[in-house]
PDB file of C-alpha atoms and ligand atoms in Angstrom:
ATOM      1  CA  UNK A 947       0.000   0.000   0.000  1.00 57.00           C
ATOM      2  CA  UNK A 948       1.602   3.509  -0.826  1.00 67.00           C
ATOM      3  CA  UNK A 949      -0.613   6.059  -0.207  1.00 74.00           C
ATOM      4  CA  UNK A 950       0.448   9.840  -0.859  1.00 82.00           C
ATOM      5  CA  UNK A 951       0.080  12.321   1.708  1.00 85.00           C
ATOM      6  CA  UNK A 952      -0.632  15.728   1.180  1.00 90.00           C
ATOM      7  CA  UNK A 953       2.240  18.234   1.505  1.00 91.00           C
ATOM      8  CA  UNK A 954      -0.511  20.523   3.622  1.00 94.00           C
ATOM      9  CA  UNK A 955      -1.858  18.046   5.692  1.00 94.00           C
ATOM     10  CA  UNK A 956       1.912  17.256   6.084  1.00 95.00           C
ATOM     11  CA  UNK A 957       3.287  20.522   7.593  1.00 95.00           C
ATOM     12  CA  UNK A 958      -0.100  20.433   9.380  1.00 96.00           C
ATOM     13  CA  UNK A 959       0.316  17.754  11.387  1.00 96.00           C
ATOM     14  CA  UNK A 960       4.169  17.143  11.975  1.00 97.00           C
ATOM     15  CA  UNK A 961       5.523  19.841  13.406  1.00 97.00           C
ATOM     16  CA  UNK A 962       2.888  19.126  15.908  1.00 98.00           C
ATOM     17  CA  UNK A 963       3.550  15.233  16.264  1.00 98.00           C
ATOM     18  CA  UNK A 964       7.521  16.144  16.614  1.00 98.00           C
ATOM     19  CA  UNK A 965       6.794  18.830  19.399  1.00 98.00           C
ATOM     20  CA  UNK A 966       4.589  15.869  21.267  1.00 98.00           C
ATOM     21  CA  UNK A 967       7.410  13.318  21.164  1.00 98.00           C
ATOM     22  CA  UNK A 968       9.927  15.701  21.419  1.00 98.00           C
ATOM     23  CA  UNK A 969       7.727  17.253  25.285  1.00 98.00           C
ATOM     24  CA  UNK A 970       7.388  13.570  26.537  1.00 98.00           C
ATOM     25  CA  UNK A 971      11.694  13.102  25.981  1.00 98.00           C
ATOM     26  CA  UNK A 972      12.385  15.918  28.081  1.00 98.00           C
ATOM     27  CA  UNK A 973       9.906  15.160  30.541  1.00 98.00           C
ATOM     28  CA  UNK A 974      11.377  11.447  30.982  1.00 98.00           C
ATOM     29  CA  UNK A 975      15.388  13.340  30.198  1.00 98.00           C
ATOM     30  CA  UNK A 976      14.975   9.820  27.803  1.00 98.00           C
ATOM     31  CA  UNK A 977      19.139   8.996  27.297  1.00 98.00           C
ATOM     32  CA  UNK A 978      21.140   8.663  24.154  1.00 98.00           C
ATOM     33  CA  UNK A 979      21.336   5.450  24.876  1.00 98.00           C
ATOM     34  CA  UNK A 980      17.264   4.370  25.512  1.00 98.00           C
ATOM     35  CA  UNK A 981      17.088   6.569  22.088  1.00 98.00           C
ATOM     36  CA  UNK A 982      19.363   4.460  20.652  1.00 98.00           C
ATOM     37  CA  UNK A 983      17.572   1.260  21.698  1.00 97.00           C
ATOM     38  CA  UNK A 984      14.419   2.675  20.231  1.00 97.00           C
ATOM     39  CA  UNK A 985      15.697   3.525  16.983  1.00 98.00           C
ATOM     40  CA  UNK A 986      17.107   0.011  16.877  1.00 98.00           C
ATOM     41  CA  UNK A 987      14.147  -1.437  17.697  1.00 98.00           C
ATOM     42  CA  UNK A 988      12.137   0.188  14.873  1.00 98.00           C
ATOM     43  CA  UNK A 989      14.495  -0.644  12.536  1.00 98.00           C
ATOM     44  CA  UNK A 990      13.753  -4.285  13.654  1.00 98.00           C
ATOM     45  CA  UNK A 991      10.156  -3.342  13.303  1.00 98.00           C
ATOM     46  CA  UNK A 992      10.562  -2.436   9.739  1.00 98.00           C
ATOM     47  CA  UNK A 993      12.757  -5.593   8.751  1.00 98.00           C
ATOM     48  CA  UNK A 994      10.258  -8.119  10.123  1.00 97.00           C
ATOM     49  CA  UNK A 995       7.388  -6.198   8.492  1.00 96.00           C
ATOM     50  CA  UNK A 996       5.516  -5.839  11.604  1.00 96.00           C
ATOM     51  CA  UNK A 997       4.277  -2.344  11.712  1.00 96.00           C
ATOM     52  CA  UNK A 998       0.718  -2.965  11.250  1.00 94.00           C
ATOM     53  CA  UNK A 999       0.995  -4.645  14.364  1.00 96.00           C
ATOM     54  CA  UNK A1000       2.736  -2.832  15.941  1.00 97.00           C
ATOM     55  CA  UNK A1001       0.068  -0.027  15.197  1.00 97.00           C
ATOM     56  CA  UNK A1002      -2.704  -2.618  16.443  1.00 96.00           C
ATOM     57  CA  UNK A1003      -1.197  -3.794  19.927  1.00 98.00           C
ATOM     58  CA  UNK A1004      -0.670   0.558  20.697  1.00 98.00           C
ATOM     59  CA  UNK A1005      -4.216   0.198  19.898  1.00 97.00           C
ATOM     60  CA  UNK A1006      -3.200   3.421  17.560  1.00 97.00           C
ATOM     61  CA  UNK A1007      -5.114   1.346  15.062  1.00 96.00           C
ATOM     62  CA  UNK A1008      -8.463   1.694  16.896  1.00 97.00           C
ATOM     63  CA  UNK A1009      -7.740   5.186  17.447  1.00 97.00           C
ATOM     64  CA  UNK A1010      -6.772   6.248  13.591  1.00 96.00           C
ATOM     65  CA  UNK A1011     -10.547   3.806  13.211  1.00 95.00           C
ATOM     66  CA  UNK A1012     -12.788   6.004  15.268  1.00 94.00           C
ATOM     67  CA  UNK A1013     -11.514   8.909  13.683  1.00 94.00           C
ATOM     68  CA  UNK A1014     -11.615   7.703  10.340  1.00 91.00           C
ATOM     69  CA  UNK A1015     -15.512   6.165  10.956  1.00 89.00           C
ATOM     70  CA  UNK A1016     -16.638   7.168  14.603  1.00 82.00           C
ATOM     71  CA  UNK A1017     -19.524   8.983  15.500  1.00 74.00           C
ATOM     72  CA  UNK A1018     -21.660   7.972  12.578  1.00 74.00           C
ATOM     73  CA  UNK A1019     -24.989   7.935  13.049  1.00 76.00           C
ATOM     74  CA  UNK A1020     -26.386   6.735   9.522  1.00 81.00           C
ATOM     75  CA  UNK A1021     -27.431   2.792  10.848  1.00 90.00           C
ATOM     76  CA  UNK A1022     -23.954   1.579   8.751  1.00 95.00           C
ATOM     77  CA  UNK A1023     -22.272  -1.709  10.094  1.00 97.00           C
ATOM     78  CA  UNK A1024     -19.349  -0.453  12.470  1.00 96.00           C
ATOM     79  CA  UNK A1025     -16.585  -0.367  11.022  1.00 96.00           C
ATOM     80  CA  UNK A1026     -12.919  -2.474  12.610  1.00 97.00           C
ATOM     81  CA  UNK A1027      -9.175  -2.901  12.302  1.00 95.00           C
ATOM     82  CA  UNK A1028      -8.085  -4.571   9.519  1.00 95.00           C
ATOM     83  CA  UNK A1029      -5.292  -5.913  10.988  1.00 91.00           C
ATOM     84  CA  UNK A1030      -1.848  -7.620   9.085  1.00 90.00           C
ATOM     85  CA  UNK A1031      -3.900 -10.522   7.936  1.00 95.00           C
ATOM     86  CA  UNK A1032      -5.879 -10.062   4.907  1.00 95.00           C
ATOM     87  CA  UNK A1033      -4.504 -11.343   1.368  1.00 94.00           C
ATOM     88  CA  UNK A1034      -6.550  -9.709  -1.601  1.00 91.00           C
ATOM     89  CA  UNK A1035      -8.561 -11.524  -4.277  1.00 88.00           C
ATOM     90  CA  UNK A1036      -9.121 -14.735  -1.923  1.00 93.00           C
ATOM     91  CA  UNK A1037     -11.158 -17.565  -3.969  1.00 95.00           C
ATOM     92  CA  UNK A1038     -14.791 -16.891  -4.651  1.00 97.00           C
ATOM     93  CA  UNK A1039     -16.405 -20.104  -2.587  1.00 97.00           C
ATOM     94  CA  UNK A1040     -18.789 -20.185  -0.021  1.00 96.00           C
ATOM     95  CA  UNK A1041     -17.144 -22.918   2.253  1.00 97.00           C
ATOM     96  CA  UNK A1042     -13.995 -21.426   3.373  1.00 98.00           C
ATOM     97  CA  UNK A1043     -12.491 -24.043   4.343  1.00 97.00           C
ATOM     98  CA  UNK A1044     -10.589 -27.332   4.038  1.00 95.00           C
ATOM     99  CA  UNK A1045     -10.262 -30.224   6.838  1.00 93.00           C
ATOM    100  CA  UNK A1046      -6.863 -30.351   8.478  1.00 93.00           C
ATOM    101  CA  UNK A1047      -4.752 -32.262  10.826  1.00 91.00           C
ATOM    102  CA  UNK A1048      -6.371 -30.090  14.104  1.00 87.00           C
ATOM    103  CA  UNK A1049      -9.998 -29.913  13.908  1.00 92.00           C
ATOM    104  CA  UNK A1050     -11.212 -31.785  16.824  1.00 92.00           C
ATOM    105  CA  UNK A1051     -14.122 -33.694  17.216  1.00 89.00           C
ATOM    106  CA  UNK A1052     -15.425 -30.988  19.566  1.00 91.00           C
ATOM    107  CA  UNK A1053     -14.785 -28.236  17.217  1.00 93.00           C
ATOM    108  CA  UNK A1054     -18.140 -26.372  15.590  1.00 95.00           C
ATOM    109  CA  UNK A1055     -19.359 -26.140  12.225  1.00 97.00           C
ATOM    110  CA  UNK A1056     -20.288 -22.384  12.237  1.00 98.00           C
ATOM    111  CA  UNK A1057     -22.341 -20.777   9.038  1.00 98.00           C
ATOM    112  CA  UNK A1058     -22.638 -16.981   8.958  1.00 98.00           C
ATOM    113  CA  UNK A1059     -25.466 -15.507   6.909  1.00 98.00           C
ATOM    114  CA  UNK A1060     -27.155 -12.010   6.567  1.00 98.00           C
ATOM    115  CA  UNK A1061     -28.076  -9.276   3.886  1.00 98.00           C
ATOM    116  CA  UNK A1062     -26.115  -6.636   2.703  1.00 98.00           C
ATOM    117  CA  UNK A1063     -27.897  -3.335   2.445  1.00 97.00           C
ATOM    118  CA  UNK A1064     -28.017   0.429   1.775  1.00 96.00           C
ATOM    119  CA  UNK A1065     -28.256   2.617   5.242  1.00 95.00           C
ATOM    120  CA  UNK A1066     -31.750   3.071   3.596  1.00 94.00           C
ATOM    121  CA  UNK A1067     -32.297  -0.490   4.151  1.00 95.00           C
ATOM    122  CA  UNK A1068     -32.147  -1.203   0.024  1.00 96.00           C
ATOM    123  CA  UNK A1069     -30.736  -4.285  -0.811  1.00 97.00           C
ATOM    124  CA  UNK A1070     -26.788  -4.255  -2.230  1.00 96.00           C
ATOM    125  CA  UNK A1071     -26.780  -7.569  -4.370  1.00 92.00           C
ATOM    126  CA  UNK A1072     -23.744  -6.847  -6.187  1.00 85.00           C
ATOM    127  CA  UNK A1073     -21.733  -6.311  -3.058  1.00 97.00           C
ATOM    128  CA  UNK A1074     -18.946  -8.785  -2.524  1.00 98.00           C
ATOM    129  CA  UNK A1075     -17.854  -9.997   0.942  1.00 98.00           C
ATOM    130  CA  UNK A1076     -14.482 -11.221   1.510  1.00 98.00           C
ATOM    131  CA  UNK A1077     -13.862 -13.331   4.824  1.00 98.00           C
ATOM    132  CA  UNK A1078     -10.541 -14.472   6.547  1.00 98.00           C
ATOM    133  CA  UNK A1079     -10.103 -15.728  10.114  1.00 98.00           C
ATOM    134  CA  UNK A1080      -7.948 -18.520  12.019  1.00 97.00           C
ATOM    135  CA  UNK A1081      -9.082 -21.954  12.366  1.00 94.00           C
ATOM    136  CA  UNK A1082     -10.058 -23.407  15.406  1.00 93.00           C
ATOM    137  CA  UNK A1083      -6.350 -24.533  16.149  1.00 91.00           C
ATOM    138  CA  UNK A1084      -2.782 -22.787  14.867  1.00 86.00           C
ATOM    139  CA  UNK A1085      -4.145 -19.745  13.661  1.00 93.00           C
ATOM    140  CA  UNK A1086      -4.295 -18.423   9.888  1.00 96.00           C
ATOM    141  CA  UNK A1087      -3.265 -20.430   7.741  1.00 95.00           C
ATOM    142  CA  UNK A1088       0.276 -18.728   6.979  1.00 94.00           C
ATOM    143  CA  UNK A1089       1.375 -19.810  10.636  1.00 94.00           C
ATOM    144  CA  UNK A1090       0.249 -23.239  10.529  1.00 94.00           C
ATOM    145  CA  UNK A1091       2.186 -25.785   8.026  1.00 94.00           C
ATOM    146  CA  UNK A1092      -0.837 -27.815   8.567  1.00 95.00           C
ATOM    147  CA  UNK A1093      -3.457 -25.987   6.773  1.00 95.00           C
ATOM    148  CA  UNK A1094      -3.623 -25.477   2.838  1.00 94.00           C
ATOM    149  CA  UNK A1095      -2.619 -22.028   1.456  1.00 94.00           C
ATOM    150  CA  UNK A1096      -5.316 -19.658   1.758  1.00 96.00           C
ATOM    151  CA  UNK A1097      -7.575 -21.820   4.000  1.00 97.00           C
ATOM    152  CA  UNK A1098     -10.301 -19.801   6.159  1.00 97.00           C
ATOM    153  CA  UNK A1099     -10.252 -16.931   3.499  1.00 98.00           C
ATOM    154  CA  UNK A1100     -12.797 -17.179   1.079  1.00 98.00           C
ATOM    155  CA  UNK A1101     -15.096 -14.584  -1.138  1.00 98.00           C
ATOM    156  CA  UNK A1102     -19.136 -14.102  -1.303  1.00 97.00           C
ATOM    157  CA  UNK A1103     -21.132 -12.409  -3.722  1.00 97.00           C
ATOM    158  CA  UNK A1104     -24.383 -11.207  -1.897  1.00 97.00           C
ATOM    159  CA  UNK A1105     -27.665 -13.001  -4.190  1.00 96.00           C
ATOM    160  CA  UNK A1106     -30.043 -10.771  -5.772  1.00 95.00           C
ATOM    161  CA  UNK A1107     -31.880  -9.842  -2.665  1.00 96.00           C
ATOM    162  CA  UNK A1108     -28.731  -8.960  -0.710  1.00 97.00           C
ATOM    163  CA  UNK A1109     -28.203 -12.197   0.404  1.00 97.00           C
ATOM    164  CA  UNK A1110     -24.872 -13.691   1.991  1.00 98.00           C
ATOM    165  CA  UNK A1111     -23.863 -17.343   3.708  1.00 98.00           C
ATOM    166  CA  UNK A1112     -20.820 -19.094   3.970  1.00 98.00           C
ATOM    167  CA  UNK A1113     -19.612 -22.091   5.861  1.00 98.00           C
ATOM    168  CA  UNK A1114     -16.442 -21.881   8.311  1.00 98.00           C
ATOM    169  CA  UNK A1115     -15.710 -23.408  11.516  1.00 97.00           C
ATOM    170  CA  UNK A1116     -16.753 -21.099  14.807  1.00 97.00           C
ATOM    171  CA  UNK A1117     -12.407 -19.618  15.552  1.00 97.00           C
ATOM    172  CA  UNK A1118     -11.337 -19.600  18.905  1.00 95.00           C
ATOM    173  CA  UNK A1119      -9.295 -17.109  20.739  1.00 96.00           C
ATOM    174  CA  UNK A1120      -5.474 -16.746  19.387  1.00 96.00           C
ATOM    175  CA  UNK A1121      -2.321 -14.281  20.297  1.00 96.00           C
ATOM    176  CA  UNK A1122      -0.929 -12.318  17.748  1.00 96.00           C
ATOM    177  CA  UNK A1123       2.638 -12.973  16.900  1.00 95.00           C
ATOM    178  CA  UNK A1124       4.847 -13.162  19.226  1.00 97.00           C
ATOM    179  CA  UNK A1125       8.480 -14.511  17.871  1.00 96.00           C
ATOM    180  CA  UNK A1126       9.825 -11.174  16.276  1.00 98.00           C
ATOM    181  CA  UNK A1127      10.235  -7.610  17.804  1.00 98.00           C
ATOM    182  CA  UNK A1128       6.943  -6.388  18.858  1.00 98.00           C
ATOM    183  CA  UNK A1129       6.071 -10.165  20.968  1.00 98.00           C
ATOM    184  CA  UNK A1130       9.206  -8.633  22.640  1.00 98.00           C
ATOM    185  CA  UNK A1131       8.205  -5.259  23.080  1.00 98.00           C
ATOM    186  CA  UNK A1132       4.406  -6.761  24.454  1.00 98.00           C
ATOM    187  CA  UNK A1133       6.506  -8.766  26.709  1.00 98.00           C
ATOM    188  CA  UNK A1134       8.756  -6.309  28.175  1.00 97.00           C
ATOM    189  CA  UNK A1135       5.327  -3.667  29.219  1.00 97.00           C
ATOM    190  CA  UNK A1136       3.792  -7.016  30.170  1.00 98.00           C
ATOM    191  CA  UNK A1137       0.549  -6.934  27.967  1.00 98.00           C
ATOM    192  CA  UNK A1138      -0.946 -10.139  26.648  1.00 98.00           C
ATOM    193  CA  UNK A1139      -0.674 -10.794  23.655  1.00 98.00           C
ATOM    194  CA  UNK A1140      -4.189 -12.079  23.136  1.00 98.00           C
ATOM    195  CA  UNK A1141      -7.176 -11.909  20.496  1.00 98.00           C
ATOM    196  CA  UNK A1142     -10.939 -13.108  21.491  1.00 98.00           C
ATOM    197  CA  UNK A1143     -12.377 -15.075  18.777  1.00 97.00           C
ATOM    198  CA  UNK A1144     -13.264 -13.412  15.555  1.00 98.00           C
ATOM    199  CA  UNK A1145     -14.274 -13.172  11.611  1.00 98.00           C
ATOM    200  CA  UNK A1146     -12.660 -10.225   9.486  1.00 98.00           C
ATOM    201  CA  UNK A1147     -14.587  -9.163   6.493  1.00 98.00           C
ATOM    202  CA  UNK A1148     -14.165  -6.760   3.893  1.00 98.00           C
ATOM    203  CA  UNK A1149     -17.939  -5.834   2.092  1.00 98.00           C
ATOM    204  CA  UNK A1150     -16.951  -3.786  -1.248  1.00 97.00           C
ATOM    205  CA  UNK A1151     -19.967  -3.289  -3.456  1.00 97.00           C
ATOM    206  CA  UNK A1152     -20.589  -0.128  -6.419  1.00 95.00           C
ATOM    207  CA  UNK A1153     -22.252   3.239  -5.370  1.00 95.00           C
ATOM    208  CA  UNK A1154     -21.189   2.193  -1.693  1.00 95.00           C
ATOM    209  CA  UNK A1155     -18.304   2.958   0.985  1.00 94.00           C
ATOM    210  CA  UNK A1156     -15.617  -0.357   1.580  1.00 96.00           C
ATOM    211  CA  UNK A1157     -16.741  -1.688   5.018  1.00 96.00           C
ATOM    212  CA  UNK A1158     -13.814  -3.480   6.928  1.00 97.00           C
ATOM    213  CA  UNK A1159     -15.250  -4.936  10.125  1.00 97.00           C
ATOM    214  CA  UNK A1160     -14.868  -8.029  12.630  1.00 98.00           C
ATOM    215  CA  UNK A1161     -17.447 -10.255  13.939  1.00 98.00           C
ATOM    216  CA  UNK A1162     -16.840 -11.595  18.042  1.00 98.00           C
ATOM    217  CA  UNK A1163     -18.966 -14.235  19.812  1.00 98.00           C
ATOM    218  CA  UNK A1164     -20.367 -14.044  23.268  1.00 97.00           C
ATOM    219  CA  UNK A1165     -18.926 -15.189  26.279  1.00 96.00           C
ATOM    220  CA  UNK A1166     -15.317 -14.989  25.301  1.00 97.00           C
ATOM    221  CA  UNK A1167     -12.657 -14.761  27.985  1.00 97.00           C
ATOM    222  CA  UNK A1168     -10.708 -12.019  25.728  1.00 98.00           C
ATOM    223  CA  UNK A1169     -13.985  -9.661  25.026  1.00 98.00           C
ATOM    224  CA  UNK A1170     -12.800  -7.292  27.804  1.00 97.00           C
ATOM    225  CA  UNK A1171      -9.544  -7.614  26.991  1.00 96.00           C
ATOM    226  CA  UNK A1172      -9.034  -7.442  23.602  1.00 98.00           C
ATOM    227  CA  UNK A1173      -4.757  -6.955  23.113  1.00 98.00           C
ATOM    228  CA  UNK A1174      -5.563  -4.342  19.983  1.00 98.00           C
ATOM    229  CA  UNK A1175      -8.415  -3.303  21.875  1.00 98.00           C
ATOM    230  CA  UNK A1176     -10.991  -3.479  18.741  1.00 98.00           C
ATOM    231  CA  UNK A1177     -13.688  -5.293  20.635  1.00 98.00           C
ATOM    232  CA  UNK A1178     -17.446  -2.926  19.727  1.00 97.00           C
ATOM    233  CA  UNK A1179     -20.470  -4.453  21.313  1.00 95.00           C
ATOM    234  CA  UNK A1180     -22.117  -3.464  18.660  1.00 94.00           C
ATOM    235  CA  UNK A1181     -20.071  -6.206  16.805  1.00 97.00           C
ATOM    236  CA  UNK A1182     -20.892  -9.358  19.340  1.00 98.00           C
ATOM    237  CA  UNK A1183     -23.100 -11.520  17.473  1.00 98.00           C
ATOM    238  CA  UNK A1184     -24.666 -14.547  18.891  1.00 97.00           C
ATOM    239  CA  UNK A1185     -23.987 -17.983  17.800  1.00 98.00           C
ATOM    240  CA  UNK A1186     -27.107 -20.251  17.864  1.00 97.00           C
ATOM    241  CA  UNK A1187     -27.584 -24.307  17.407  1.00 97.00           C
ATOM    242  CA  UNK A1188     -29.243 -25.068  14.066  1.00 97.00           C
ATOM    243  CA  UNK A1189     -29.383 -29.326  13.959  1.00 95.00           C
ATOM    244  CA  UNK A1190     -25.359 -30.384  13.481  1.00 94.00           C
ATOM    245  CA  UNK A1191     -23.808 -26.887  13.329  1.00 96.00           C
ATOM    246  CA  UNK A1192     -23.879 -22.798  14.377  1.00 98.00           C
ATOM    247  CA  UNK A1193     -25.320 -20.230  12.890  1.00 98.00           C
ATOM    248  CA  UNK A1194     -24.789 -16.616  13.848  1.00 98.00           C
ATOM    249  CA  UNK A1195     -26.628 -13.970  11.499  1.00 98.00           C
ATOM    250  CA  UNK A1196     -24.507 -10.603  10.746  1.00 98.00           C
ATOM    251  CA  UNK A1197     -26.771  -8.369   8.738  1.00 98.00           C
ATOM    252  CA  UNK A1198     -24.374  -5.412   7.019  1.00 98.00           C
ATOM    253  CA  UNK A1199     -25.780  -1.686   5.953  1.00 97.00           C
ATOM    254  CA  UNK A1200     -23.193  -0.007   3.847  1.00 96.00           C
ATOM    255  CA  UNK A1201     -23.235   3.756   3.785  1.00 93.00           C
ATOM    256  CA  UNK A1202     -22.914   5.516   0.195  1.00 93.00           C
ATOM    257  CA  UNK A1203     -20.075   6.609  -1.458  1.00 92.00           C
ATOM    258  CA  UNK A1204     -18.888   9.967  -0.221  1.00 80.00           C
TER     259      UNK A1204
HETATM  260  C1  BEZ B2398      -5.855  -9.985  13.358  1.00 74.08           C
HETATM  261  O1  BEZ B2398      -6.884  -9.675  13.928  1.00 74.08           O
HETATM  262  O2  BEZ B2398      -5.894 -10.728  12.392  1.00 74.08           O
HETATM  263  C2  BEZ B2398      -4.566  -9.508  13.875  1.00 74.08           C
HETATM  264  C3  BEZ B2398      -4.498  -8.302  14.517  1.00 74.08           C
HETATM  265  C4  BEZ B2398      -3.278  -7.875  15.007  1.00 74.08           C
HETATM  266  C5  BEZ B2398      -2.169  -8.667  14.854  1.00 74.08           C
HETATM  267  C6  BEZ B2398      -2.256  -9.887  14.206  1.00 74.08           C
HETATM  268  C7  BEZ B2398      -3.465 -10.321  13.714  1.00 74.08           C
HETATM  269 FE1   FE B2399      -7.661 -11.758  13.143  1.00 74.08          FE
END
């Protein structure tokens, strides 16, 4: 992603964001040397590719979210992080998944169905809904050797009538990464480096603003206590029995294009 910023909005905002880091130095008299160890450590940052989450466990990302999409009070789906995890263009398919090595007997069959619409509650059936999340054990599929490329990612194009349903398995809570530099930053201000369960999806669809959002689950132990902090209640969707699996129902309302 390269995204240009605007030389305005540039002398706008750093000489501000320079004078703020630049107040909270003096006021710690911060050392050459713990500067030093912070430049290193973003240079680390940069190497591994981990600034997205880096962004998301300061919970910056939440911040730069509400900004961007808070205080809306047209009836659109709230929006959520996107987090380091999406791939683009995953396969059009409606179950998401393939069974690995891992699933355990105990482990739920979850669909997730709704309707896209309009804030004025019109339907949206061109919109397209792409879906990633972990599996119920090792996490997304690019940590775990176990799983086939691209598993729990899939694509949905909402039916005529706005429709949407796909089959996945109900995720369970995971940690972010924790073997490169920012699992040893979260470790040395002692913060958890836990996610509650969730489902990310991206709803794109003509005439309509991109929705990025994440679906939790009741009763999670991580709710509260979210490590990126991007828990909404609005966002905590039931999950009900329906004969051999789950079903949780996630109805979206896309605002229109600015
Ligand atoms: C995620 O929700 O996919 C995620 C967020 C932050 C770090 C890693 C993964
Ligand atoms: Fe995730």
């Amino acid at each position: 992603m390269s995204v240009q910023v605007d030389s305005e909005r540039l002398a706008e905002v750093v000489p501000d964001a320079l004078a703020a880091i630049h107040e909270v130095l003096e006021r710690h008299r911060v050392t050459e040397q713990e500067w030093h160890a912070v430049l290193a450590f973003l240079t680390e940052v940069g190497r591994a590719d981990e600034f997205v989450l880096l962004s998301d466990v300061t919970r910056t990302s939440v911040l730069i979210d509400a900004l961007t999409h808070g205080g809306d009070e047209s009836g659109a789906t709230a929006s959520d992080v996107e987090g380091p995890m999406y791939t683009t263009e995953p396969p059009f398919r409606t179950k998401i998944y393939e069974e690995y090595e891992g699933i355990s007997p105990d482990d739920d069959v979850l669909f997730v169905r709704g309707t896209v619409t309009s804030t004025a509650g019109d339907p949206v059936p061109e919109a397209v809904v792409d879906v990633w999340q972990t599996g119920p054990s090792g996490g997304y599929d690019v940590w775990d050797e176990r799983q086939p490329e691209g598993n729990f990612r899939g694509r949905i194009r909402a039916e005529t009538d706005g429709s949407y349903e796909f089959e996945t398995m109900l995720p369970k809570p995971y940690t972010v990464p924790t073997e490169g530099p920012v699992g040893r930053y979260l470790e040395a201000v002692g913060q958890h480096p836990w996610r509650p369960a969730h489902i990310h999806l991206k709803v794109t669809a003509p005439g309509h603003q991109t929705l990025i959002t994440q679906v939790f689950f009741p009763g999670d132990p991580y709710l509260d206590n979210d490590t990126i902090g991007a828990v909404k209640a609005a966002l905590v969707r039931p999950v009900e029995p329906e004969g051999d699996h789950l079903a949780c129902r996630f109805d979206i309302a896309l605002r229109p294009a600015a």
